[in-house]
XYZ file of C-alpha atoms in Angstrom:
715
model
C -26.093 32.847 8.799
C -26.868 30.545 11.713
C -23.263 29.488 12.248
C -19.901 30.420 10.748
C -16.766 28.539 11.773
C -13.500 27.391 10.240
C -14.992 24.059 9.174
C -18.772 24.493 9.124
C -21.278 27.131 8.180
C -25.042 26.843 8.457
C -27.794 29.002 7.007
C -31.570 28.903 7.035
C -33.026 28.789 3.527
C -36.283 30.657 2.759
C -38.286 27.406 2.774
C -37.256 26.729 6.374
C -34.634 24.119 5.515
C -31.152 24.363 7.064
C -28.209 24.119 4.708
C -25.131 22.807 6.562
C -21.879 23.074 4.610
C -18.630 21.328 5.593
C -15.767 23.398 4.181
C -12.564 22.986 6.216
C -10.522 26.161 5.967
C -7.109 26.079 4.245
C -7.545 22.411 3.288
C -8.183 20.895 -0.141
C -10.393 18.182 1.375
C -12.738 17.788 4.319
C -11.609 15.559 7.174
C -12.845 15.093 10.715
C -10.139 16.403 13.018
C -10.249 17.950 16.490
C -11.304 21.316 15.050
C -14.050 20.072 12.736
C -15.466 17.674 15.342
C -15.630 20.472 17.908
C -17.444 22.696 15.424
C -19.772 19.844 14.448
C -20.890 19.682 18.080
C -21.314 23.456 18.222
C -23.340 23.680 15.031
C -25.553 20.805 16.229
C -26.539 22.830 19.295
C -27.360 25.816 17.085
C -29.492 23.654 14.773
C -31.335 22.096 17.714
C -32.349 25.581 18.854
C -33.983 26.357 15.508
C -37.499 25.658 14.290
C -36.669 24.019 10.969
C -38.444 21.831 8.434
C -35.410 19.863 7.288
C -31.612 19.707 6.847
C -29.285 19.170 3.924
C -25.690 18.250 4.832
C -23.249 18.974 2.025
C -19.614 19.698 1.229
C -18.156 22.996 0.113
C -15.231 21.191 -1.514
C -15.262 20.194 -5.193
C -12.829 17.390 -4.248
C -15.476 15.417 -2.382
C -17.796 15.071 0.604
C -15.702 13.937 3.605
C -12.520 11.854 3.286
C -12.935 10.508 6.812
C -11.031 11.132 10.015
C -7.672 12.889 10.085
C -5.442 9.836 10.399
C -2.467 12.006 11.435
C -4.216 12.415 14.800
C -4.835 8.679 15.265
C -1.494 7.661 16.759
C -1.964 10.265 19.499
C -5.383 8.846 20.336
C -4.030 5.283 20.224
C -1.708 6.127 23.134
C -4.758 6.576 25.361
C -6.053 3.745 27.536
C -8.987 1.666 26.291
C -11.238 3.485 28.751
C -10.104 6.894 27.479
C -10.615 5.766 23.898
C -14.164 4.638 24.661
C -14.882 8.034 26.251
C -13.492 9.835 23.185
C -15.508 7.675 20.782
C -18.670 8.076 22.866
C -18.366 11.870 22.823
C -18.286 11.860 19.017
C -21.132 9.355 18.823
C -23.288 11.642 20.936
C -22.846 14.318 18.245
C -23.518 11.924 15.355
C -26.603 10.526 17.136
C -27.688 14.091 17.831
C -27.936 14.710 14.103
C -29.811 11.446 13.608
C -32.317 12.478 16.300
C -33.150 15.901 14.860
C -36.981 16.102 14.579
C -37.125 16.723 10.847
C -35.970 14.977 7.641
C -32.262 15.063 6.837
C -30.450 14.433 3.537
C -26.713 13.980 2.870
C -25.522 15.268 -0.525
C -22.451 13.237 -1.447
C -20.450 14.912 -4.206
C -17.359 12.663 -4.160
C -15.476 10.627 -1.576
C -17.463 9.711 1.554
C -15.093 7.400 3.380
C -14.795 6.257 6.991
C -16.197 9.010 9.183
C -17.526 10.672 6.046
C -19.633 7.625 5.288
C -20.657 7.372 8.947
C -21.960 10.959 9.167
C -23.894 10.336 5.932
C -25.430 7.230 7.539
C -26.884 9.375 10.344
C -29.006 11.202 7.758
C -32.354 9.777 6.657
C -31.482 9.820 2.943
C -28.327 10.007 0.853
C -28.054 11.366 -2.680
C -24.775 11.043 -4.560
C -23.191 12.281 -7.763
C -22.032 9.742 -10.375
C -18.386 10.236 -9.336
C -19.065 9.541 -5.645
C -17.155 6.790 -3.824
C -18.486 5.464 -0.535
C -17.014 3.031 1.938
C -15.696 2.115 5.365
C -11.967 1.341 4.948
C -11.093 1.243 8.667
C -10.106 -2.435 8.799
C -7.240 -1.569 6.441
C -5.882 0.473 9.355
C -6.282 -2.376 11.840
C -9.360 -0.840 13.481
C -13.112 -0.997 12.910
C -15.551 1.815 12.130
C -16.025 3.662 15.438
C -18.646 6.322 14.750
C -21.619 4.090 14.117
C -20.569 2.301 10.930
C -21.029 -1.214 12.318
C -24.371 -0.152 13.818
C -26.149 1.834 11.096
C -24.871 0.106 7.947
C -26.245 -3.401 8.794
C -29.605 -1.859 9.664
C -29.624 0.002 6.366
C -28.350 -2.568 3.824
C -28.589 -5.852 5.748
C -26.067 -7.846 7.760
C -24.543 -9.831 4.884
C -23.857 -6.753 2.766
C -22.551 -4.791 5.760
C -20.113 -7.597 6.583
C -18.880 -7.464 2.985
C -18.470 -3.676 3.080
C -16.764 -3.431 6.451
C -14.443 -6.447 6.327
C -13.528 -5.843 2.677
C -12.726 -2.167 3.369
C -13.511 -1.333 -0.273
C -14.755 1.866 -1.844
C -18.008 1.511 -3.771
C -18.940 3.657 -6.736
C -22.308 5.399 -6.706
C -24.020 2.859 -8.963
C -22.813 -0.037 -6.767
C -23.814 1.760 -3.556
C -27.286 2.359 -5.014
C -27.749 -1.370 -5.698
C -26.835 -2.165 -2.092
C -29.231 0.496 -0.800
C -26.500 2.559 0.829
C -27.637 5.615 -1.165
C -31.069 6.577 -2.450
C -30.317 8.205 -5.778
C -27.659 9.383 -8.227
C -27.871 13.016 -9.275
C -25.655 15.176 -11.481
C -23.499 17.696 -9.596
C -25.368 20.773 -10.804
C -28.728 19.455 -9.607
C -27.658 17.800 -6.354
C -28.761 20.559 -3.957
C -32.053 21.035 -5.797
C -32.737 17.280 -5.611
C -31.983 17.279 -1.890
C -34.463 20.071 -1.231
C -37.137 18.308 -3.300
C -36.552 15.091 -1.355
C -37.079 16.908 1.944
C -40.317 18.432 0.611
C -41.514 14.894 -0.212
C -40.800 13.864 3.375
C -42.643 16.894 4.745
C -45.601 16.254 2.440
C -45.888 12.683 3.660
C -44.825 11.090 0.360
C -41.875 9.445 2.129
C -41.893 7.992 5.652
C -38.587 9.384 6.907
C -39.442 8.665 10.556
C -39.733 4.914 9.954
C -36.429 4.924 8.123
C -34.781 6.785 10.993
C -36.278 4.400 13.556
C -34.993 1.316 11.684
C -31.408 2.500 12.226
C -32.029 2.872 15.964
C -33.558 -0.585 16.452
C -32.115 -4.090 16.463
C -31.719 -6.107 13.289
C -34.777 -8.102 12.252
C -32.981 -11.464 12.265
C -34.021 -14.598 14.086
C -31.378 -16.792 15.737
C -30.887 -19.053 12.713
C -30.580 -16.125 10.310
C -28.168 -14.405 12.672
C -26.039 -17.532 12.951
C -25.957 -17.984 9.177
C -24.973 -14.349 8.598
C -22.412 -13.848 11.324
C -21.050 -17.273 12.308
C -21.028 -18.316 8.667
C -18.898 -15.351 7.686
C -16.332 -15.457 10.509
C -14.341 -18.388 9.155
C -14.220 -16.924 5.655
C -13.268 -13.460 6.922
C -10.578 -14.902 9.215
C -9.093 -16.917 6.353
C -9.056 -13.891 4.049
C -7.585 -11.535 6.676
C -4.996 -13.946 8.076
C -3.867 -14.359 11.683
C -2.064 -11.020 11.884
C -5.096 -8.851 11.077
C -7.718 -9.190 13.842
C -9.901 -6.165 12.950
C -12.123 -7.748 10.243
C -13.181 -10.616 12.503
C -13.614 -8.231 15.442
C -15.935 -6.129 13.259
C -18.116 -9.173 12.539
C -18.156 -10.080 16.224
C -19.194 -6.527 17.153
C -22.030 -6.557 14.617
C -23.205 -9.939 15.859
C -23.106 -8.975 19.534
C -24.985 -5.730 18.827
C -27.425 -7.141 16.286
C -30.417 -7.291 18.674
C -29.530 -4.177 20.647
C -30.918 -0.704 20.225
C -28.645 2.019 18.891
C -27.144 3.035 22.238
C -26.270 -0.511 23.256
C -24.849 -1.262 19.816
C -22.717 1.898 19.805
C -21.269 0.884 23.187
C -20.250 -2.516 21.775
C -18.699 -0.818 18.745
C -16.742 1.655 20.924
C -15.368 -1.154 23.105
C -14.308 -3.167 20.041
C -12.751 -0.099 18.408
C -10.742 0.601 21.573
C -9.505 -2.999 21.710
C -8.368 -2.905 18.063
C -6.788 0.544 18.429
C -4.477 -0.763 21.164
C -3.069 -3.548 18.983
C 0.390 -3.340 17.404
C -1.281 -4.117 14.086
C -3.321 -0.901 14.209
C -0.302 1.181 15.210
C 1.723 -0.245 12.317
C -1.021 -0.040 9.677
C -1.705 3.590 10.583
C 2.031 4.219 10.258
C 1.967 2.618 6.791
C -0.941 4.879 5.802
C 0.923 7.938 7.078
C 4.052 6.761 5.271
C 2.130 6.548 2.020
C 0.783 10.073 2.578
C 4.315 11.290 3.302
C 5.620 9.870 0.016
C 2.786 11.577 -1.874
C 3.635 14.920 -0.277
C 7.333 14.535 -1.124
C 6.475 13.656 -4.747
C 4.172 16.650 -5.027
C 6.892 18.973 -3.730
C 9.585 17.492 -6.003
C 7.438 17.663 -9.168
C 5.867 21.112 -8.731
C 7.767 22.477 -11.772
C 8.050 19.248 -13.799
C 6.268 18.919 -17.132
C 4.457 15.645 -17.928
C 6.084 13.110 -20.223
C 4.036 12.895 -23.427
C 6.050 10.201 -25.188
C 8.495 7.725 -23.688
C 10.753 4.923 -24.866
C 12.092 1.662 -23.491
C 15.387 0.088 -24.561
C 15.265 -3.689 -24.296
C 12.115 -5.664 -24.994
C 12.435 -8.504 -22.516
C 10.099 -9.242 -19.609
C 11.060 -6.018 -17.801
C 11.052 -3.887 -20.948
C 7.668 -5.233 -21.997
C 6.318 -4.647 -18.499
C 7.540 -1.038 -18.420
C 6.137 -0.379 -21.904
C 2.777 -1.824 -20.831
C 2.742 0.278 -17.653
C 3.428 3.493 -19.555
C 0.881 2.873 -22.307
C -1.795 1.613 -19.896
C -1.603 4.931 -18.054
C -1.916 6.947 -21.245
C 1.720 7.699 -22.138
C 2.642 6.324 -25.607
C 5.972 4.509 -25.703
C 8.509 3.252 -28.246
C 10.003 -0.166 -27.449
C 13.432 -0.646 -29.036
C 15.500 -3.801 -29.325
C 18.108 -5.212 -31.707
C 16.244 -8.486 -32.309
C 12.779 -8.986 -33.764
C 12.137 -11.995 -31.522
C 12.824 -9.824 -28.451
C 10.306 -7.265 -29.667
C 7.784 -10.064 -30.048
C 8.600 -11.199 -26.485
C 8.047 -7.661 -25.157
C 4.733 -7.301 -26.991
C 3.618 -10.740 -25.823
C 4.407 -9.722 -22.227
C 2.131 -6.680 -22.573
C -0.564 -8.760 -24.284
C -0.376 -11.446 -21.587
C -0.961 -8.863 -18.835
C -3.900 -7.375 -20.752
C -5.489 -10.765 -21.438
C -5.394 -11.539 -17.711
C -7.122 -8.218 -17.037
C -9.844 -9.167 -19.540
C -10.250 -12.580 -17.865
C -10.720 -10.776 -14.526
C -13.260 -8.463 -16.218
C -11.140 -5.414 -15.393
C -10.438 -4.651 -19.047
C -12.456 -4.505 -22.260
C -11.094 -5.677 -25.640
C -11.501 -2.113 -26.963
C -9.377 -0.686 -24.163
C -6.819 -3.457 -24.659
C -6.539 -2.504 -28.322
C -5.971 1.135 -27.428
C -3.212 0.277 -24.923
C -1.424 -2.048 -27.367
C -1.658 0.574 -30.111
C 0.289 2.996 -27.910
C 3.307 0.646 -27.801
C 5.416 0.988 -30.953
C 7.989 -1.814 -31.346
C 11.031 -0.779 -33.359
C 14.483 -1.988 -34.367
C 15.811 1.516 -35.065
C 16.296 4.866 -33.358
C 14.606 6.760 -36.207
C 11.763 8.173 -34.068
C 13.767 8.892 -30.926
C 14.282 12.635 -31.587
C 10.744 13.297 -30.296
C 11.067 11.113 -27.181
C 11.144 12.973 -23.845
C 12.092 10.091 -21.551
C 14.010 6.862 -22.218
C 14.196 3.927 -19.802
C 17.053 1.519 -20.512
C 16.153 -2.061 -19.538
C 18.808 -4.188 -21.239
C 20.860 -6.989 -19.667
C 22.339 -6.278 -16.187
C 25.881 -5.767 -17.463
C 27.783 -2.520 -16.922
C 29.628 -2.529 -20.274
C 26.497 -3.319 -22.288
C 24.463 -0.690 -20.491
C 27.143 2.001 -20.996
C 27.301 1.219 -24.709
C 23.520 1.303 -25.178
C 23.150 4.515 -23.171
C 25.856 6.247 -25.220
C 24.137 5.151 -28.444
C 20.704 6.406 -27.453
C 22.100 9.702 -26.145
C 23.317 10.450 -29.688
C 19.877 9.650 -31.121
C 17.793 11.863 -28.830
C 17.482 15.611 -28.377
C 19.325 17.666 -25.763
C 16.330 17.733 -23.416
C 15.650 13.976 -23.370
C 16.013 12.319 -19.976
C 17.802 8.956 -19.894
C 17.230 6.488 -17.064
C 18.562 3.019 -16.331
C 16.425 0.251 -14.867
C 19.513 -1.339 -13.316
C 18.865 -3.071 -10.006
C 22.424 -2.978 -8.641
C 24.922 -1.069 -10.824
C 26.053 2.395 -9.720
C 24.308 5.199 -11.617
C 27.411 7.362 -11.243
C 29.467 4.651 -12.988
C 26.893 4.230 -15.759
C 26.998 7.994 -16.369
C 30.719 7.821 -17.231
C 31.111 8.660 -20.913
C 27.705 10.323 -21.286
C 27.744 13.835 -22.748
C 24.867 14.946 -20.546
C 25.245 13.089 -17.200
C 22.994 15.678 -15.566
C 20.153 14.324 -17.742
C 20.696 10.754 -16.511
C 19.336 8.928 -13.443
C 18.286 5.492 -12.262
C 14.694 4.321 -12.504
C 14.519 0.896 -10.898
C 11.233 -0.940 -11.434
C 10.419 -4.151 -9.567
C 9.214 -7.363 -11.163
C 6.426 -7.910 -12.121
C 6.229 -4.260 -13.150
C 2.431 -4.065 -13.411
C 1.971 -5.371 -9.862
C 4.842 -3.913 -7.830
C 4.066 -0.325 -6.816
C 7.574 0.930 -6.078
C 10.002 2.694 -8.419
C 13.374 3.760 -7.020
C 14.564 7.019 -8.607
C 18.343 7.050 -8.183
C 20.354 10.254 -8.078
C 23.854 9.900 -9.546
C 26.731 12.230 -8.637
C 25.962 14.531 -11.590
C 22.182 14.057 -11.876
C 20.332 17.388 -11.842
C 17.329 18.039 -9.623
C 15.291 18.830 -12.759
C 16.033 15.302 -14.023
C 14.961 13.799 -10.693
C 11.730 15.828 -10.829
C 10.999 14.611 -14.360
C 11.651 10.981 -13.388
C 9.437 11.220 -10.294
C 6.715 12.781 -12.430
C 6.919 10.027 -15.061
C 6.725 7.379 -12.313
C 3.620 9.122 -10.973
C 2.142 9.203 -14.478
C 2.662 5.432 -14.636
C 0.675 5.031 -11.418
C 3.749 4.043 -9.399
C 5.052 5.233 -6.038
C 8.508 6.778 -6.478
C 11.142 7.058 -3.757
C 14.228 9.150 -4.518
C 17.438 7.483 -3.312
C 21.101 8.383 -3.486
C 23.500 6.217 -5.440
C 25.155 3.104 -4.020
C 25.378 -0.554 -4.981
C 21.893 -2.043 -4.735
C 20.423 1.401 -3.975
C 17.911 1.087 -1.128
C 15.789 -2.063 -1.421
C 18.325 -4.527 -2.837
C 21.050 -3.228 -0.541
C 18.821 -4.173 2.413
C 17.554 -7.399 0.823
C 20.914 -9.095 0.261
C 21.990 -9.156 3.931
C 18.612 -10.846 4.571
C 19.551 -13.451 1.949
C 22.933 -13.751 3.653
C 21.175 -14.601 6.906
C 19.358 -17.354 5.007
C 22.535 -18.723 3.394
C 24.283 -18.974 6.768
C 21.294 -20.758 8.302
C 21.430 -23.339 5.507
C 25.184 -23.603 6.072
C 24.394 -24.445 9.706
C 22.167 -27.318 8.579
C 18.773 -25.646 9.003
C 16.154 -26.990 6.563
C 15.375 -24.340 3.912
C 11.718 -25.403 3.945
C 11.545 -24.752 7.663
C 13.128 -21.314 7.212
C 10.548 -20.493 4.539
C 7.658 -21.586 6.760
C 8.950 -19.618 9.758
C 9.412 -16.423 7.743
C 6.022 -16.800 6.053
C 4.471 -17.212 9.505
C 6.364 -14.044 10.496
C 4.412 -12.351 7.721
C 6.494 -12.396 4.540
C 4.503 -13.308 1.395
C 7.131 -15.953 0.640
C 10.165 -17.354 2.428
C 13.751 -16.624 1.292
C 14.336 -19.879 -0.645
C 11.068 -19.438 -2.529
C 11.841 -15.747 -3.129
C 15.257 -16.596 -4.584
C 13.571 -19.055 -6.945
C 11.111 -16.368 -8.038
C 13.838 -13.721 -8.484
C 15.975 -16.258 -10.362
C 19.005 -18.027 -8.916
C 21.231 -16.783 -11.756
C 20.045 -13.217 -11.136
C 20.629 -13.712 -7.428
C 24.194 -14.971 -7.920
C 25.020 -12.093 -10.273
C 23.632 -9.502 -7.859
C 25.303 -11.207 -4.886
C 28.694 -10.822 -6.566
C 28.068 -7.110 -7.178
C 26.932 -6.547 -3.596
C 29.828 -8.574 -2.182
C 32.309 -6.456 -4.154
C 30.707 -3.247 -2.853
C 30.282 -4.345 0.786
C 32.752 -7.215 1.347
C 32.773 -6.878 5.157
C 29.114 -7.895 5.467
C 27.908 -9.175 2.097
C 30.888 -11.257 0.998
C 31.233 -15.049 1.386
C 34.399 -16.947 2.313
C 33.300 -20.300 0.855
C 30.895 -21.922 -1.582
C 27.226 -21.412 -0.702
C 23.941 -23.195 -1.358
C 23.221 -20.454 -3.904
C 26.408 -21.348 -5.789
C 25.387 -25.016 -5.737
C 22.010 -24.198 -7.265
C 23.670 -22.102 -9.979
C 26.316 -24.724 -10.817
C 23.566 -27.317 -11.243
C 21.611 -24.985 -13.543
C 18.806 -24.725 -11.028
C 17.805 -21.164 -11.890
C 14.435 -21.135 -10.112
C 10.987 -20.708 -11.586
C 12.370 -19.612 -14.954
C 13.510 -23.173 -15.740
C 11.379 -25.040 -13.203
C 14.314 -26.026 -10.993
C 15.605 -24.219 -7.913
C 15.433 -24.881 -4.197
C 11.990 -26.134 -5.184
C 10.758 -27.640 -8.439
C 7.833 -26.173 -10.360
C 4.968 -27.516 -12.417
C 2.467 -25.358 -14.292
C -1.128 -25.842 -13.147
C -4.297 -25.534 -15.259
C -4.381 -21.779 -14.714
C -0.827 -21.400 -15.980
C 0.644 -20.722 -12.542
C 3.834 -22.415 -11.273
C 3.220 -24.738 -8.312
C 6.196 -25.589 -6.111
C 7.079 -29.001 -4.777
C 10.133 -30.457 -3.078
C 12.580 -32.926 -4.571
C 14.651 -34.725 -1.871
C 17.590 -34.675 -4.295
C 18.054 -30.967 -3.515
C 19.072 -31.866 0.026
C 21.803 -34.132 -1.355
C 23.074 -31.314 -3.583
C 23.461 -28.829 -0.743
C 24.784 -31.313 1.830
C 28.471 -30.532 1.024
C 27.990 -26.839 1.972
C 26.182 -27.647 5.224
C 29.159 -27.586 7.572
C 27.114 -27.858 10.799
C 23.875 -29.365 12.098
C 22.703 -26.988 14.820
C 19.614 -27.041 17.040
C 17.681 -23.799 16.661
C 14.321 -22.332 17.689
C 11.914 -20.586 15.343
C 12.529 -17.344 17.269
C 16.270 -17.643 16.592
C 15.596 -18.228 12.895
C 13.598 -14.993 12.782
C 16.338 -13.125 14.628
C 19.092 -14.448 12.344
C 17.066 -13.502 9.263
C 15.881 -10.074 10.397
C 18.963 -8.681 12.167
C 21.082 -8.301 8.978
C 18.148 -6.536 7.288
C 17.582 -4.159 10.219
C 21.280 -3.316 10.499
C 21.593 -2.596 6.775
C 18.377 -0.554 6.871
C 19.939 1.597 9.573
C 23.165 1.891 7.553
C 21.143 3.194 4.582
C 19.656 5.834 6.847
C 23.034 6.687 8.372
C 24.617 6.915 4.892
C 21.793 9.246 3.771
C 20.745 6.937 0.945
C 17.321 8.267 1.918
C 16.498 10.949 4.453
C 13.925 9.346 6.744
C 13.020 6.019 8.391
C 9.653 6.322 6.616
C 11.338 6.110 3.192
C 13.411 3.094 4.275
C 10.391 1.197 5.542
C 8.020 2.191 2.734
C 10.654 1.047 0.232
C 10.684 -2.399 1.864
C 6.885 -2.579 2.002
C 6.321 -1.486 -1.595
C 9.364 -3.153 -3.158
C 9.663 -6.413 -1.207
C 6.262 -7.013 0.368
C 7.548 -6.519 3.933
C 4.646 -7.439 6.263
C 2.462 -4.292 6.515
C 1.301 -5.208 10.022
C 4.950 -4.775 11.097
C 5.328 -1.511 9.086
C 8.945 -2.012 7.975
C 12.346 -3.075 9.307
C 13.009 0.060 11.367
C 9.501 0.195 12.818
C 9.861 -3.505 13.680
C 13.199 -2.723 15.354
C 11.433 -0.087 17.456
C 8.751 -2.595 18.474
C 11.342 -5.142 19.638
C 13.738 -2.452 21.044
C 17.259 -1.805 19.843
C 18.655 -2.815 23.227
C 17.205 -6.321 22.925
C 18.270 -6.568 19.283
C 21.838 -5.585 20.127
C 21.987 -8.188 22.881
C 20.716 -10.795 20.397
C 23.161 -9.695 17.705
C 26.144 -10.392 19.948
C 25.305 -14.114 19.826
C 26.015 -14.068 16.087
C 29.091 -11.847 15.768
C 31.082 -14.893 14.675
C 28.894 -15.304 11.572
C 29.594 -13.596 8.249
C 31.990 -10.755 9.053
C 30.052 -7.672 10.156
C 26.677 -9.029 9.064
C 25.410 -9.063 12.661
C 27.433 -6.164 14.097
C 25.541 -3.039 15.170
C 26.861 0.277 13.897
C 28.107 2.747 16.509
C 25.041 4.890 15.748
C 22.722 1.965 16.517
C 24.615 1.131 19.707
C 24.277 4.743 20.827
C 20.536 4.644 20.150
C 20.230 1.362 22.066
C 22.108 2.759 25.065
C 19.730 5.719 25.247
C 16.584 3.660 24.478
C 15.946 5.735 21.362
C 13.654 4.739 18.507
C 13.636 5.452 14.768
C 10.076 6.752 14.938
């Protein structure tokens, strides 16, 4: 054994080839962290001291090659100055380049994920062989940074500038067959024969059948592009990349700029440009927030894993109510391999539910993400029914009937009598207390909330709501079923609106009061979309449905009258009274026409302004910054209340709920993270300007005031 550490071991094979294995101790996957990077430098020095004929670099993990850098360490590095970051990056690049400069042929054996730093270490090798299940890519721009360990330098020289721009700015993972077409890998080999193939490839290099030295030199030299070609590749892509990324995500464009600036440089000059650009991006708020989002996602996965360690998988489910939501839930379950019964009392509703599932599948076929055969299999796993005759075998039932407490209680009591003692019941209610819905059930411990967001197939979040009598085993089963459906579950304690809607409705209240003060709803939408929301509040209310919004507003106002109640008629009431229910009937704050692709397109009818004029009691002058503050403060305050009331346990769960359930701007990382970035002291000072509006809508809690006084943060 040449080297034995906690992350790497190296041995000399009889044929004079070094076998370097990355196998990070006590971890299920390989990542580059402080320990593994230190050992990588140590093992390099050992290898350099040997007289070897070649090197194979492989993973000792069946889970994959290298998943990239340990992102949990990133935020610590991001606190360094740009100069310190460049020094850190350069020290790692000296190791990576050291492997590239070894005086013999080198082959990376990629047996699974090779992402970020994992892809970059593979790029330092002369050849790359991958298994069919391998996935390769540079996802750094998703974290607000660029590849920093040679990705922007070696990849363009290997696969060409245009393809490298696509890979790096798109931040996608590429399957082995796609990577082979691009030239990022040199062959696809079955797992069992991967090491043997690597050794044979090195022998071909040694025997002169392959010119490994030329290949190595190409990665160290400038790109072979003349000025016109360079301009077409780089300048031509910048506008497109900027438009796709948007103004709040600078990293993709910075990556293109770095590649362009370094395109004619040798490796060392190009790596310096990359390090400087990485350091710039790492110091942006966007990078800090996107890394926090990534860590938040990892946190939720860990919580789910812990909660479900003893939970059995659901093998057959059922949905009560075959409307848009019911059909969407049935589709989601069947598409992920869990057969489902879909029960309703009307045949036409069953047809609506099946048509919803079929519509989703047809769109997937149009996008070439689904085959007709697979569509047939998914549809066959949804069984529409008007009776409870097959419900004795069902393990999990999701109730998705009309949002009415009496109706839901009646339906839940009926289905409880038709299922076995072990069946879990869940309600897809968006606002009604789970504890109240459990009243009258014989087995309230087997009942919980399971709130999906519309459209079900697109929205990743599912709130799992714990009622007063819900057992932990029931919560575990619900979390597990959500995971089986490919969703991200967050467990929340019971209250009106739960987590996401409880925080959303004060945001809507901020909007309603702005309209009341004479602010143009179109302007509010534009300001909040510029802030980063996928749609402004008026547009969002139209999409949710004005009737749904009014119904939910009444429930929330009854639960939290001091900050969610209204003392007079609102613009929302006006819309409802005039049967302007939003997109569902083509009339709301905006009016909607269906385009050729079947999508609703909004336009403005001046008559709407006449309708809402009676509820506009003022005509104030206001800046865009004040609009943002009046919209965001109620949301931030309610988010803190949810944390203080222990609806969830951590700021991460609050913010991830808003990101996954509402589309909160990821580059701001959530309401509480945004509050930290502004500072609670400044927010409290701003809030005092608006104490006269809407009861306690703008009043800090005593906990928040205490945090502000001590300059504390949620993170």
